[in-house]
Coordinates of C-alpha atoms in Angstrom, one line a residue:
X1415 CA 33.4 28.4 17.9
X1416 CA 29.9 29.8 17.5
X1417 CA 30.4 30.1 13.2
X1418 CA 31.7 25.9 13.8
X1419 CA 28.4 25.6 15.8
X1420 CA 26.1 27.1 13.2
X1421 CA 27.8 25.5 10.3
X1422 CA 27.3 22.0 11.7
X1423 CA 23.8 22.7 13.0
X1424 CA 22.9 23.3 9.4
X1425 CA 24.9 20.8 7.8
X1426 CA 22.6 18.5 10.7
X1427 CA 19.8 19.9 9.0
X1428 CA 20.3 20.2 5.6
X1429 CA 21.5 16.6 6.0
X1430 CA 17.7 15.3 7.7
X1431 CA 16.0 16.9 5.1
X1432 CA 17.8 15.1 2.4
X1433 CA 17.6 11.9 4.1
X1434 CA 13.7 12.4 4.8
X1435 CA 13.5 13.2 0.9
X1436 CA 15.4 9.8 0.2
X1437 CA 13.3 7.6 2.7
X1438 CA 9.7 8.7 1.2
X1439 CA 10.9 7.6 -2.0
X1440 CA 10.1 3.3 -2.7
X1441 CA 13.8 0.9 -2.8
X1442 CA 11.6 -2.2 -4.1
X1443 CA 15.0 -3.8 -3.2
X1444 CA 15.4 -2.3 0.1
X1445 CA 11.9 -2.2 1.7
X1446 CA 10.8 -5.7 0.4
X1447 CA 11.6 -9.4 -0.2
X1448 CA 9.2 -9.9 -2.5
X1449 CA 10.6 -10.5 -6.1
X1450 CA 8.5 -9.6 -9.1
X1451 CA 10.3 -12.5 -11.0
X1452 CA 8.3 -14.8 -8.1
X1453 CA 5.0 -12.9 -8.0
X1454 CA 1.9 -14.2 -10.6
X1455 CA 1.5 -12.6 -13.5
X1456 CA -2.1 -10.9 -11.9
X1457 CA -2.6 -10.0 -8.9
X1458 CA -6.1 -8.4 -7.5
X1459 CA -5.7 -6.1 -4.4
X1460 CA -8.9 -5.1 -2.3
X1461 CA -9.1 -2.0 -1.0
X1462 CA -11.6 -0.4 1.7
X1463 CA -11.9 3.1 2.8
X1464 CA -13.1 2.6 6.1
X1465 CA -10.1 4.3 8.1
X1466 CA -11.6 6.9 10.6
X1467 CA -8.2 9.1 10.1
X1468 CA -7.9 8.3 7.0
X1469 CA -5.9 5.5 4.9
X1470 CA -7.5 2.6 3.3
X1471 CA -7.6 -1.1 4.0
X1472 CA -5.9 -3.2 1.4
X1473 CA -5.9 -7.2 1.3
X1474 CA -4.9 -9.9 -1.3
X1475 CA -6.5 -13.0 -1.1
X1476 CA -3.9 -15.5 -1.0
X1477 CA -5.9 -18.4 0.6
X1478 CA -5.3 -21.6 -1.6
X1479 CA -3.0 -19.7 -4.2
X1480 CA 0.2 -21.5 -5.6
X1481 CA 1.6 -18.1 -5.1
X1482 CA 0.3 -17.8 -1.7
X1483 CA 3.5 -17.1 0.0
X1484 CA 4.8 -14.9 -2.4
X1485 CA 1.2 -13.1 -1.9
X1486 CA 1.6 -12.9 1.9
X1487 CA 4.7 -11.2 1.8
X1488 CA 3.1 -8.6 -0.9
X1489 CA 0.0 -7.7 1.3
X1490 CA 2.4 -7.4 4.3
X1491 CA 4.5 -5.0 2.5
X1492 CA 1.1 -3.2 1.1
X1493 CA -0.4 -2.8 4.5
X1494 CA 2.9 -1.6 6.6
X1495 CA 2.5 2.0 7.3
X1496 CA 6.4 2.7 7.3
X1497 CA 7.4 1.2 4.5
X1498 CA 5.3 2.1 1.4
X1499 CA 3.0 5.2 3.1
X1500 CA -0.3 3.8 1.2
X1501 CA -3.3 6.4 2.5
X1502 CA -5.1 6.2 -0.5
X1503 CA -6.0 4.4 -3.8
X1504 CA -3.2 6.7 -5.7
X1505 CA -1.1 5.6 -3.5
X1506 CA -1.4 2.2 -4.2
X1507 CA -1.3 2.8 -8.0
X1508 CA 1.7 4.2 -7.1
X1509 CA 3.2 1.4 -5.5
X1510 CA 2.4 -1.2 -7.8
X1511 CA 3.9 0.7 -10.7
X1512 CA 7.2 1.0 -8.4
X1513 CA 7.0 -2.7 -7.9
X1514 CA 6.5 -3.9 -11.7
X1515 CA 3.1 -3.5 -12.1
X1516 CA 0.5 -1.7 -14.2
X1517 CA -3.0 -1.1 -13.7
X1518 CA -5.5 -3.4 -16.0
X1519 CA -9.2 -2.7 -14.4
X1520 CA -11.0 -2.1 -11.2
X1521 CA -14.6 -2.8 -9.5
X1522 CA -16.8 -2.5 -6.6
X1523 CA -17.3 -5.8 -4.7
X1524 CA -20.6 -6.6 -4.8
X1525 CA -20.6 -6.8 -1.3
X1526 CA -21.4 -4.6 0.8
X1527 CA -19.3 -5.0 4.5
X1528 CA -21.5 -4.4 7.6
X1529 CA -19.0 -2.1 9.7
X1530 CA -20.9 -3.7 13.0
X1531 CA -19.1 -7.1 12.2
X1532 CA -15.7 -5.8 12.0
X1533 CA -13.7 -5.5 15.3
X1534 CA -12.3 -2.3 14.3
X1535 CA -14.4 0.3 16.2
X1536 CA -13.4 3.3 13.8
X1537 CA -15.3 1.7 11.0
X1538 CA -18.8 2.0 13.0
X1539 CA -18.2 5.4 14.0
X1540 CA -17.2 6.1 10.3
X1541 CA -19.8 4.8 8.7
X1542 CA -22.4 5.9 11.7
X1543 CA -21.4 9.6 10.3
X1544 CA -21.8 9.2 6.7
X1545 CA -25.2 7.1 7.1
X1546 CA -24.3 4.5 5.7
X1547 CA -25.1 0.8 6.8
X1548 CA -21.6 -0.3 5.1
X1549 CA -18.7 0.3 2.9
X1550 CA -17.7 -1.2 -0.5
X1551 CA -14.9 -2.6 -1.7
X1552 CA -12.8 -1.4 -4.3
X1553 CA -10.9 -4.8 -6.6
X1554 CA -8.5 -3.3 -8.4
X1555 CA -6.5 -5.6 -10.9
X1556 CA -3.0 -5.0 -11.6
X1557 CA -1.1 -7.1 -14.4
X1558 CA 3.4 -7.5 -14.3
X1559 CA 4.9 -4.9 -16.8
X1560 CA 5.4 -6.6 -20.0
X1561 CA 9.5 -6.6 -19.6
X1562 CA 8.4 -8.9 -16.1
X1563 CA 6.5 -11.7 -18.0
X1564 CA 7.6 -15.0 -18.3

């Protein structure tokens, strides 16, 4: 009974390791609706580093877009913790390559983002300890793998 007992516990465990293994990896098809065939052919994705604990900030302006719904759904699936696991700007290389897309250019927004008129309080504090008055953003511009184009 006790060999039964140790024989499932680390069948349990080999068993949670694999699964853990399995759910860190990206299923386009499981985690998302979003279909590449429906997404533009470009697509520029913001990114901030303002997270006190780390992880960055990424938007997609979608406001006025014929693909605006189709962008929605993206920057949702970008910005969900569980699903995609983006804490960094490799990360999110990353993910766009798993989602059809390759990486054409990047540059700093010539703005620069005044922590004090965000609500989140982290980014004050943040920037409050690496003197600094703001943060920029990153635009990084990502373009569909050629066998996605129209």
């Amino acid at each position: 009974m006790k060999n039964l007992r140790t024989v499932l516990f680390v069948a349990s465990m080999l068993f949670a390791m694999l699964s853990e293994g399995y759910a860190q990896e990206l299923s386009v098809t499981k985690s998302t609706q979003v279909e590449i065939n429906n997404l533009p052919e470009y697509v520029i994705v913001t990114s901030q580093n303002t997270k006190l604990l780390g992880g960055i900030g990424v938007t997609i302006d979608a406001k006025k877009s014929s693909f605006k719904k189709q962008l929605t759904v993206l920057n949702d699936l970008l910005q969900d913790g569980d699903k995609l696991k983006i804490r960094n700007q490799t990360d999110l290389l990353n993910a766009m390559s798993k989602l059809g897309y390759d990486f054409v250019d990047a540059y700093n927004s010539s703005q620069v983002v005044n922590s004090r008129e965000k609500k989140d309080v982290a980014d004050d504090i943040f920037n409050t300890l690496e003197g600094g008055k703001g943060t920029f953003r990153v635009n990084m511009i990502f373009r569909k793998k050629a066998q996605f184009r129209a």
